[in-house]
Coordinates of C-alpha atoms in Angstrom, one line a residue:
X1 CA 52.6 7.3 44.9
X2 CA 52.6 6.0 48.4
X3 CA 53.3 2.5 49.4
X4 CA 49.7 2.1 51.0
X5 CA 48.1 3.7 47.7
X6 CA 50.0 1.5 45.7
X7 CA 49.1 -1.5 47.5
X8 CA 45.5 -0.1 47.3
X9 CA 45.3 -0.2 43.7
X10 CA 47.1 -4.0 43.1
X11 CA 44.2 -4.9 45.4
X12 CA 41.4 -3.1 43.5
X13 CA 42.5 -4.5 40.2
X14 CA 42.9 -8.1 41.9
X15 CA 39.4 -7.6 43.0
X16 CA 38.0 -6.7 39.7
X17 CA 40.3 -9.3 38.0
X18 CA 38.8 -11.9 40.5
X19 CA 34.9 -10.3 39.9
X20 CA 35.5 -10.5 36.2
X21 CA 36.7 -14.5 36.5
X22 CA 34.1 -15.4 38.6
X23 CA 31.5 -13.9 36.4
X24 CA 33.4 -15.8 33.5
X25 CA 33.5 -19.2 35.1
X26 CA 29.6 -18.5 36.1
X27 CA 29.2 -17.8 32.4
X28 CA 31.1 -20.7 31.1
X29 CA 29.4 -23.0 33.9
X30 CA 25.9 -22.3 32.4
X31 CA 27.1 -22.6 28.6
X32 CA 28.0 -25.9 29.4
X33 CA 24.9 -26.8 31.2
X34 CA 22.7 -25.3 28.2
X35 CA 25.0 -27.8 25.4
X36 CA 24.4 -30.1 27.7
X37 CA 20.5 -29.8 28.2
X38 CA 20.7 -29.3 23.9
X39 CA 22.8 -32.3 23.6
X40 CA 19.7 -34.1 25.6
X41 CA 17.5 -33.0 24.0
X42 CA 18.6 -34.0 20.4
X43 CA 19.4 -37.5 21.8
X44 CA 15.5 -37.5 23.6
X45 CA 14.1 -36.6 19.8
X46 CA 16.0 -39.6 17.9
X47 CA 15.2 -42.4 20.6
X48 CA 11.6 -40.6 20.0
X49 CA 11.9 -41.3 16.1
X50 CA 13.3 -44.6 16.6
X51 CA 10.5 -45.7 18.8
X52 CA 7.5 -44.7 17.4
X53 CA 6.5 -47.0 15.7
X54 CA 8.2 -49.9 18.0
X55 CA 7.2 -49.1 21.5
X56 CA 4.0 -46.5 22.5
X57 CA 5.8 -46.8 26.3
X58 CA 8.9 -45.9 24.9
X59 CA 8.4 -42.9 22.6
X60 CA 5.8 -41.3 25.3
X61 CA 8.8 -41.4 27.6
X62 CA 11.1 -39.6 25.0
X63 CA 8.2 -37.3 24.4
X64 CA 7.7 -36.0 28.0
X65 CA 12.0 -36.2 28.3
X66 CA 11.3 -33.7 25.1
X67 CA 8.8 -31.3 27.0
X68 CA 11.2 -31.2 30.3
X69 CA 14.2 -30.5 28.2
X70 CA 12.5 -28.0 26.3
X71 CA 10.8 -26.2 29.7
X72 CA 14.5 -26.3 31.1
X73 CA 16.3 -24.3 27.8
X74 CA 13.3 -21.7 27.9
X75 CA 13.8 -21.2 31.7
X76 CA 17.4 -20.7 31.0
X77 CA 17.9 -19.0 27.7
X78 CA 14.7 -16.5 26.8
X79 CA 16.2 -16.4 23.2
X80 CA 15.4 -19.9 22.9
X81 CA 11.8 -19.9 24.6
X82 CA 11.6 -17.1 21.9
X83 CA 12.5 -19.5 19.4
X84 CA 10.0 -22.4 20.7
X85 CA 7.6 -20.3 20.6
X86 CA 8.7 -18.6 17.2
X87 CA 8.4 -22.2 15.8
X88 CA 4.9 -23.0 17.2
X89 CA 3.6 -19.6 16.3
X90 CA 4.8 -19.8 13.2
X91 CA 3.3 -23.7 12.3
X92 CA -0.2 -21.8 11.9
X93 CA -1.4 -24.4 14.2
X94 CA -2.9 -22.8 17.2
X95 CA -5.9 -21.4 16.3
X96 CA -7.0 -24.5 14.4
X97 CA -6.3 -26.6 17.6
X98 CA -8.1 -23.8 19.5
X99 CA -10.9 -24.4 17.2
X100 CA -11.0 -28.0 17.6
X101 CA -11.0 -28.6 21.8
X102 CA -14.0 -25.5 21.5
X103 CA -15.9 -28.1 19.5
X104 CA -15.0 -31.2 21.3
X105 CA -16.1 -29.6 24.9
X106 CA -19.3 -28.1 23.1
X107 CA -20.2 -31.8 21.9
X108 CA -19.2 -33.4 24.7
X109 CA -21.1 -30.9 27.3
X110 CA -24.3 -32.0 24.6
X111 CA -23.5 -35.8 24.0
X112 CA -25.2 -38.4 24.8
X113 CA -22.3 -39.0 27.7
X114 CA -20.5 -36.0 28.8
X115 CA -18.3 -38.1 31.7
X116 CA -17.2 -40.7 28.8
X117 CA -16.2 -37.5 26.5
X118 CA -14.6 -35.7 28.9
X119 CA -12.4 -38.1 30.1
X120 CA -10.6 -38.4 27.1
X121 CA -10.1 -34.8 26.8
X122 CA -6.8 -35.4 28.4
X123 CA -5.2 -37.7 25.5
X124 CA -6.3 -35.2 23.0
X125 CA -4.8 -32.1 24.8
X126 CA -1.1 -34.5 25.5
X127 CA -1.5 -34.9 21.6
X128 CA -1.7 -31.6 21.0
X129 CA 1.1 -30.7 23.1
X130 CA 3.1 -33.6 21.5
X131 CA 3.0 -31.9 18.6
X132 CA 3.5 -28.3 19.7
X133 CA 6.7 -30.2 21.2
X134 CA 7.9 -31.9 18.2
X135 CA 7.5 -28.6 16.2
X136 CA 9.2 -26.8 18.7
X137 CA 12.5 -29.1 19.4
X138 CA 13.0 -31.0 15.9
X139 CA 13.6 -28.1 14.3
X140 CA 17.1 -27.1 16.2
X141 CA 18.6 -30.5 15.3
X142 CA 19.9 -32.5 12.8
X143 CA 16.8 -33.5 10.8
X144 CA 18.5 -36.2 8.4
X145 CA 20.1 -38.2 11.9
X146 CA 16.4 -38.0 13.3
X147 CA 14.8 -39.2 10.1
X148 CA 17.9 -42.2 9.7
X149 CA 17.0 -43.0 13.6
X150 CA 12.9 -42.9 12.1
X151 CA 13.9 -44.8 9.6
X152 CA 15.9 -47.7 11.4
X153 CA 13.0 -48.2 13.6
X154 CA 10.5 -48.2 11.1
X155 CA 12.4 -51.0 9.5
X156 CA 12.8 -52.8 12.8
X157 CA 9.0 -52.7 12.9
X158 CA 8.7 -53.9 9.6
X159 CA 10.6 -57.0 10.3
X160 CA 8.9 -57.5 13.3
X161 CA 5.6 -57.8 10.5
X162 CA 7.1 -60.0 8.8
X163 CA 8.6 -62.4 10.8
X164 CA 4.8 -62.4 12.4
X165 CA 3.5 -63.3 8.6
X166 CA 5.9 -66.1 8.1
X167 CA 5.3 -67.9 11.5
X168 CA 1.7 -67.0 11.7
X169 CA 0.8 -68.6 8.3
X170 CA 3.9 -71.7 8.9
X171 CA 1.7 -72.5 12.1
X172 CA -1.7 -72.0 10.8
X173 CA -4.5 -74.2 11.0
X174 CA -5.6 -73.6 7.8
X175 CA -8.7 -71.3 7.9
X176 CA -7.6 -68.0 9.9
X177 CA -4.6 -66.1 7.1
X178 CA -2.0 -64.2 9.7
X179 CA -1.3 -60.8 9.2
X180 CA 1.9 -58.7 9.4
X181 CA 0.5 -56.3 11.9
X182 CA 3.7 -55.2 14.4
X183 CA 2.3 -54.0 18.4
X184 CA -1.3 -52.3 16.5
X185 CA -3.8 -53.5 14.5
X186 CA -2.8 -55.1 10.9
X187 CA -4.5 -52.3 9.0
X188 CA -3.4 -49.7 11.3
X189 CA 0.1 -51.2 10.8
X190 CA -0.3 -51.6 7.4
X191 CA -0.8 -47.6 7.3
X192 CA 1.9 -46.8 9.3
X193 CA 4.3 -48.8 7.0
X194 CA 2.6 -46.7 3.9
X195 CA 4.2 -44.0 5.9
X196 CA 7.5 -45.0 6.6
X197 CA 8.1 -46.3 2.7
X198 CA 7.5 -43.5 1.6
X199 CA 10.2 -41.5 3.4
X200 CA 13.0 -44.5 2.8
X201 CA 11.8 -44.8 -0.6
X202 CA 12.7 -40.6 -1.4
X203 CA 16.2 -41.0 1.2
X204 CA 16.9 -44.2 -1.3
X205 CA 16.7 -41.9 -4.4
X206 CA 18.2 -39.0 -3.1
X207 CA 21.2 -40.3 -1.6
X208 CA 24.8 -40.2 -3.1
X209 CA 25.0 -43.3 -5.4
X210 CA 27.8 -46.4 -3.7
X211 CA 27.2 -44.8 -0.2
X212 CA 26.3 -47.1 2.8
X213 CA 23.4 -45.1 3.5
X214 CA 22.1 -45.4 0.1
X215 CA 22.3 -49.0 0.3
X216 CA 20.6 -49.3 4.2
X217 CA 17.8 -47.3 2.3
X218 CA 17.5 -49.5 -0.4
X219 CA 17.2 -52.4 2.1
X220 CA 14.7 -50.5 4.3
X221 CA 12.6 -50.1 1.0
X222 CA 12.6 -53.5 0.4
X223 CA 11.5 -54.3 4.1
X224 CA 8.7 -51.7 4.7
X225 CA 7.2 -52.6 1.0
X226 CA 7.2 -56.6 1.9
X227 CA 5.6 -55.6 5.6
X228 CA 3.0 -53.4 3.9
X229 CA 2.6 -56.1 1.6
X230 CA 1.9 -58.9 4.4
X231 CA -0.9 -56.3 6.8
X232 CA -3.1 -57.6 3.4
X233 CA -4.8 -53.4 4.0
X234 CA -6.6 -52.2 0.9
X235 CA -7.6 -49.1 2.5
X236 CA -4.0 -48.3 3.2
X237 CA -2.8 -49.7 -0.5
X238 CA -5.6 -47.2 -2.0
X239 CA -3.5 -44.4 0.0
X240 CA -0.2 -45.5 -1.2
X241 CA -0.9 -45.4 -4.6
X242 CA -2.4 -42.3 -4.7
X243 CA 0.9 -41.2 -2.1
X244 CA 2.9 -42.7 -5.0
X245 CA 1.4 -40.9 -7.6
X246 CA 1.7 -37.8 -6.3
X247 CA 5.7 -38.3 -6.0
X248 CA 6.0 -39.5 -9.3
X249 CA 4.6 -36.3 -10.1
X250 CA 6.5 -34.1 -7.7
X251 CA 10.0 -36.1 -7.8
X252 CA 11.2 -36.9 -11.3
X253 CA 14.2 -39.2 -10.0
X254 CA 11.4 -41.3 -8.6
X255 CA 9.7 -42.4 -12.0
X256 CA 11.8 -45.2 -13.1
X257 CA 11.6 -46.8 -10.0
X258 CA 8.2 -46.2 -9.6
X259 CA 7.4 -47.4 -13.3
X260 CA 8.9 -50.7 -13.1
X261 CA 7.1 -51.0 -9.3
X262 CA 4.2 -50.6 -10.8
X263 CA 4.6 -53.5 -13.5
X264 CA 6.0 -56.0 -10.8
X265 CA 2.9 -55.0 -8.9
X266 CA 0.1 -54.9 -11.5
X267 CA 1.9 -58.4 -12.5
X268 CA 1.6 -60.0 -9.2
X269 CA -1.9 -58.7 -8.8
X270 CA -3.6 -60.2 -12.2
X271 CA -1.6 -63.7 -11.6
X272 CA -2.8 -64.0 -7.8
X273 CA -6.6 -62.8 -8.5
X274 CA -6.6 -64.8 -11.3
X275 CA -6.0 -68.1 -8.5
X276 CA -7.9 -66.5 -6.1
X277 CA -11.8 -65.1 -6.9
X278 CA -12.3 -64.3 -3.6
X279 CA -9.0 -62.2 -3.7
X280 CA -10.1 -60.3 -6.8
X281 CA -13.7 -59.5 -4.9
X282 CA -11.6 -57.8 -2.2
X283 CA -10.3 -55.6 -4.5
X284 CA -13.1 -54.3 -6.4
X285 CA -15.4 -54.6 -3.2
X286 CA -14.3 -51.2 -1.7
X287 CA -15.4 -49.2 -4.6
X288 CA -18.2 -51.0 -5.7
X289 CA -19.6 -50.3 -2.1
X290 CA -19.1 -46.9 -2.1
X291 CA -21.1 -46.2 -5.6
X292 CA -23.4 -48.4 -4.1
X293 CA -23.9 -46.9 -1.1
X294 CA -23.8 -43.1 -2.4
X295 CA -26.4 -44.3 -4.8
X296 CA -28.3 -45.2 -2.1
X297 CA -29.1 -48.8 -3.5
X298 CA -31.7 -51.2 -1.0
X299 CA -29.4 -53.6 -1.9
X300 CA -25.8 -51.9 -1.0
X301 CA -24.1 -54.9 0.0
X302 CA -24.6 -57.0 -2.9
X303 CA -21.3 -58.2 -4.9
X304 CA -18.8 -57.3 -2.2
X305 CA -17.3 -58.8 0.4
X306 CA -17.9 -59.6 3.8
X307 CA -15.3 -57.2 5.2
X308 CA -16.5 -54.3 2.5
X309 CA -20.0 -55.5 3.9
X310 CA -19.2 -54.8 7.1
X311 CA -17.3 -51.2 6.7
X312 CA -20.6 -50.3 4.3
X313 CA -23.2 -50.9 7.3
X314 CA -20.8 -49.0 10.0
X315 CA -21.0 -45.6 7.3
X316 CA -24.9 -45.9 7.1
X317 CA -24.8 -45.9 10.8
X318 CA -22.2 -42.9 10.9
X319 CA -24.9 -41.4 8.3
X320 CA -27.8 -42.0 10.2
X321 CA -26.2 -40.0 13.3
X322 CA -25.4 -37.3 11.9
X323 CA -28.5 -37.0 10.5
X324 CA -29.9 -37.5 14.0
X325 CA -27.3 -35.3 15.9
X326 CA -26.2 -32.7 13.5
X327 CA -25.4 -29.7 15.6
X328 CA -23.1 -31.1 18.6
X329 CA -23.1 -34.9 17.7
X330 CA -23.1 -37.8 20.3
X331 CA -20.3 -36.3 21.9
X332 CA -16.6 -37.9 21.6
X333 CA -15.9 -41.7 21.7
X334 CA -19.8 -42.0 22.3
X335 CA -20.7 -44.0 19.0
X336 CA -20.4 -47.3 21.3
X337 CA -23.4 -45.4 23.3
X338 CA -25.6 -45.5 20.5
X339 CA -24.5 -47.8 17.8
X340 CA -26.8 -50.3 18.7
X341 CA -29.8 -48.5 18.4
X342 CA -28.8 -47.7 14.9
X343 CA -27.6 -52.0 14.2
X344 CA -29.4 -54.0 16.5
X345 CA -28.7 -57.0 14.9
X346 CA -25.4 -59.1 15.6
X347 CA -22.6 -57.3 13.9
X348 CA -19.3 -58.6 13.2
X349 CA -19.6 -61.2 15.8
X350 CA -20.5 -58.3 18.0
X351 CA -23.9 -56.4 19.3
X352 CA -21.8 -53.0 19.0
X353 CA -19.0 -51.0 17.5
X354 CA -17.3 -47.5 18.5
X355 CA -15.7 -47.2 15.0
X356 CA -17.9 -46.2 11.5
X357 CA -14.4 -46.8 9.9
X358 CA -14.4 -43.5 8.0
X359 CA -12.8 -40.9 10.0
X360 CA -14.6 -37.9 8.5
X361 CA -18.1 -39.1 9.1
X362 CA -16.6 -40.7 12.5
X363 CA -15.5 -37.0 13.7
X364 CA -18.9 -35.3 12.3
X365 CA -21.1 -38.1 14.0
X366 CA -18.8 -37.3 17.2
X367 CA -18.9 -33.8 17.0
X368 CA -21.7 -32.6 14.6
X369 CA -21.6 -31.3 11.6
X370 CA -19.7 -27.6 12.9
X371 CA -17.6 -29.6 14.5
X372 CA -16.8 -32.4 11.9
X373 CA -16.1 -29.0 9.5
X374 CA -13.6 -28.0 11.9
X375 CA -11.7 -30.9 12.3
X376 CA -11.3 -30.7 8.7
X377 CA -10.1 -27.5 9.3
X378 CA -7.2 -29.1 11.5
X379 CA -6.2 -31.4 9.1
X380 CA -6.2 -29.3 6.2
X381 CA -4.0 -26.2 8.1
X382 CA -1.3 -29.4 8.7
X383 CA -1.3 -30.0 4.9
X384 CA -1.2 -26.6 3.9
X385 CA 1.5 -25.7 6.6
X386 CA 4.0 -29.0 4.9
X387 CA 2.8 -27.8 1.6
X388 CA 4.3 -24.1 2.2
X389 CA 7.3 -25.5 3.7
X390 CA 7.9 -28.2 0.9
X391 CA 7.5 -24.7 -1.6
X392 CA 10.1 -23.0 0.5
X393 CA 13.0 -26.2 1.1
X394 CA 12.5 -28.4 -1.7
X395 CA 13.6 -31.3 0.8
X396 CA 13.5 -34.6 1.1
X397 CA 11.1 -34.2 4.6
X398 CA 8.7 -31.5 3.6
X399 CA 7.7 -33.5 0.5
X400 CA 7.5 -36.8 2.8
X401 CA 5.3 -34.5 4.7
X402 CA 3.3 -33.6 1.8
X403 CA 2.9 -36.8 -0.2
X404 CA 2.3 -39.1 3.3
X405 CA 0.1 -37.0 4.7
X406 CA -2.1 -36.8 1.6
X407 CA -1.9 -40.4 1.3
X408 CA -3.4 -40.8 4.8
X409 CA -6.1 -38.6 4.3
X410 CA -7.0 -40.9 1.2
X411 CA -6.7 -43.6 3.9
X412 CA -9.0 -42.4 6.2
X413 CA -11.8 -43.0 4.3
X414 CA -11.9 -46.9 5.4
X415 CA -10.8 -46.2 8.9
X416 CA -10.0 -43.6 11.6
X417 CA -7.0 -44.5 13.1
X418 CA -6.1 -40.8 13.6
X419 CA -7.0 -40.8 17.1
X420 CA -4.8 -43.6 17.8
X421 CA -1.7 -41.5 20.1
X422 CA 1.0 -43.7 18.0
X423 CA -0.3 -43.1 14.7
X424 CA -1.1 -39.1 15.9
X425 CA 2.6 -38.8 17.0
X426 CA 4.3 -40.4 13.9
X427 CA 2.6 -37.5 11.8
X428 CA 3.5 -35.0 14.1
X429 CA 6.7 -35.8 13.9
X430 CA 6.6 -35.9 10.1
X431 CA 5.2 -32.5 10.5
X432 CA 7.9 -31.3 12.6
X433 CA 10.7 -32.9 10.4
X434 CA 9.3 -30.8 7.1
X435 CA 10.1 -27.5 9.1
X436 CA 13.5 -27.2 8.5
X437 CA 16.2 -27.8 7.0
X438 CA 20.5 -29.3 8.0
X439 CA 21.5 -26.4 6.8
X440 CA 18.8 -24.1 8.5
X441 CA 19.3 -26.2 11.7
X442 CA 23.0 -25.9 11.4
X443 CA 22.4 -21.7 11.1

């Protein structure tokens, strides 16, 4: 071989050397870039969980971080947009949402106020997409860390309500009682804390025993329970126990615990109503009405209370619009339009009321009675889809998922918070947290 064909070669094999490298270094240089853009994303998803139920401005912020992070991976990776999409796909969630914006355009191009409707169309499609991002990105992480970060702020949240309890009722002036109530409403609070027990109360009993993260369970337990305790909710206690029940049923490990709760509680009850009448007329009031009011008696209101009163006369109203608009209802967040023509009278210290408390005949009066059946539809493809995932894991999360979101349903019959974007998100995140598994995410 020559000296110039020699030379020749050494240079073609430096060049392909050097090709090869560079196409190496490109390589590396975007693998890092993903793990970092994955890395984000997990973090984005636990200051989500952790604020939630502490700051609306907060967790939206994490959210969109969520839908950016998530947009970038795709664009980057197809195997992972095939896996978001995989995820979403696979929830059994589209078509119901499909569904639901059909019927809330139809009602809202036939309500009594089609501008009103439609500009809230926007918060229900960012919900939507909330949850099509939560189902997408929790998924890929560690699921335990993001329900510990839940957890922590849930607690925070639930100190928060009591510290308002305690000062509130230190400083009161002796007629108005304070309420634990957090940044919402008390009762609204008071069903987000039903929520969050629920989850600390199965990470309590299914931790290692003398573990530090047994104990800081234990402790949120005790908060959340004392918080719920201090909203003063009914509806939201009515969801509990029935949440409760269905985990001593489902979790065996729970029993004890839930046996001896139940004796403290029925103990406390009977000595307090037995003090207190008016106390003991709040707690029979709520089904009392409702016989009452299915039975259609003249006299509905009679032997309940003025708050039971109040919810009664807001479902006869809900009643007496759908039996007014029962194809395409009033159109969404068009009660307020019409309520007074259904109550004219003076109302709760008010002349008018965009809430029937009861979100089922609150969605049908909205939407009509196709699209009140549909939006029952939405919320029974979310139980069915934790359902099949609790059936398939077995975990801690899917039957959070499954006993919560049960329990809410049971607490949506005295209010409709559901639309409420911090109390949508928190179950969306619940939903997204029964997908999967460590192990699975870890695969």
């Amino acid at each position: 071989m020559s000296v110039h064909s020699a030379t020749a070669a050494c240079w073609s094999c430096s060049g392909k050397a050097c090709f090869a490298h560079s196409h190496l270094q490109d390589f590396m240089a975007e693998t890092l870039k993903i793990s970092r853009l994955e890395k984000a994303l997990e973090w984005a998803v636990y200051v989500f969980s952790a604020s939630v139920l502490l700051s609306i401005t907060v967790s939206q912020a994490a959210l969109l971080l969520i839908a950016i992070l998530l947009v970038c991976l795709g664009a980057k990776d197809k195997n992972k947009a095939g896996a978001y999409f995989g995820r979403i796909k696979g929830s059994g969630l589209l078509l119901p949402f499909f569904l639901f914006f059909i019927a809330y355009i139809f009602s809202a191009m036939v309500g009594v106020d089609s501008k009103n409707s439609f500009s809230f169309l926007n918060s229900e499609l960012l919900k939507a997409l909330a949850c099509f991002a939560l189902i997408a990105a929790v998924p890929g992480i560690k699921v335990s860390a993001a329900g510990a970060w839940y957890a922590a702020g849930a607690t925070l949240a639930g100190a928060l309500g009591i510290w308002q309890f305690i000062q509130g009722n230190i400083y009161s002036n002796g007629i108005d009682f304070a309420r634990a109530h957090g940044k919402m409403y008390a009762v609204t609070y008071g069903e987000t804390m039903a929520v969050a027990l629920v989850f600390s109360l199965l990470c309590f009993i299914n931790s290692k025993k003398e573990t530090f993260v047994r104990k800081a369970y234990f402790a949120s337990t005790l908060i959340l329970a004392a918080a719920f305790s201090m909203s003063l909710s009914r509806g939201p206690a009515i969801g509990l126990a029935f949440a409760l029940g269905m985990l001593y049923f489902f979790e065996p490990r729970s029993r004890k615990i839930l046996r001896v709760a139940a004796v403290i509680c029925f103990a406390a009850l009977v000595a307090i109503f037995s003090a207190v009448p008016s106390l003991r007329l709040k707690l029979i009031s709520i089904p009392r009405g409702m016989v009452q009011l299915v039975s259609g008696s003249k006299n509905a209101a009679a032997g309940v209370d003025d708050s039971s009163s109040i919810r009664m006369e807001m479902w006869k109203v809900g009643v007496k619009i759908i039996r007014d608009y029962p194809l395409g209802g009033v159109g969404p967040d068009n009660v307020k339009r019409i309520f007074g023509f259904y109550h004219p009278g003076l109302f709760d210290g008010r002349y008018n009321s965009n809430d029937v408390h009861n979100l089922y005949l609150q969605k049908t009066a909205e939407y009509g009675l196709p699209g009140g059946l549909i939006f029952v539809y939405l919320l029974v493809s979310f139980l069915r889809l934790v359902y099949k995932k609790y059936r398939e894991f077995r975990s801690v999360e899917s039957l959070w998922a499954l006993t919560a979101l049960t329990g809410f349903y049971i607490m949506m019959l005295t209010d409709s918070s559901f639309h409420l974007p911090r109390v949508a998100m928190s179950l969306y995140f619940m939903l997204a947290l029964s997908q999967t598994t460590d192990k699975q995410a870890e695969g």
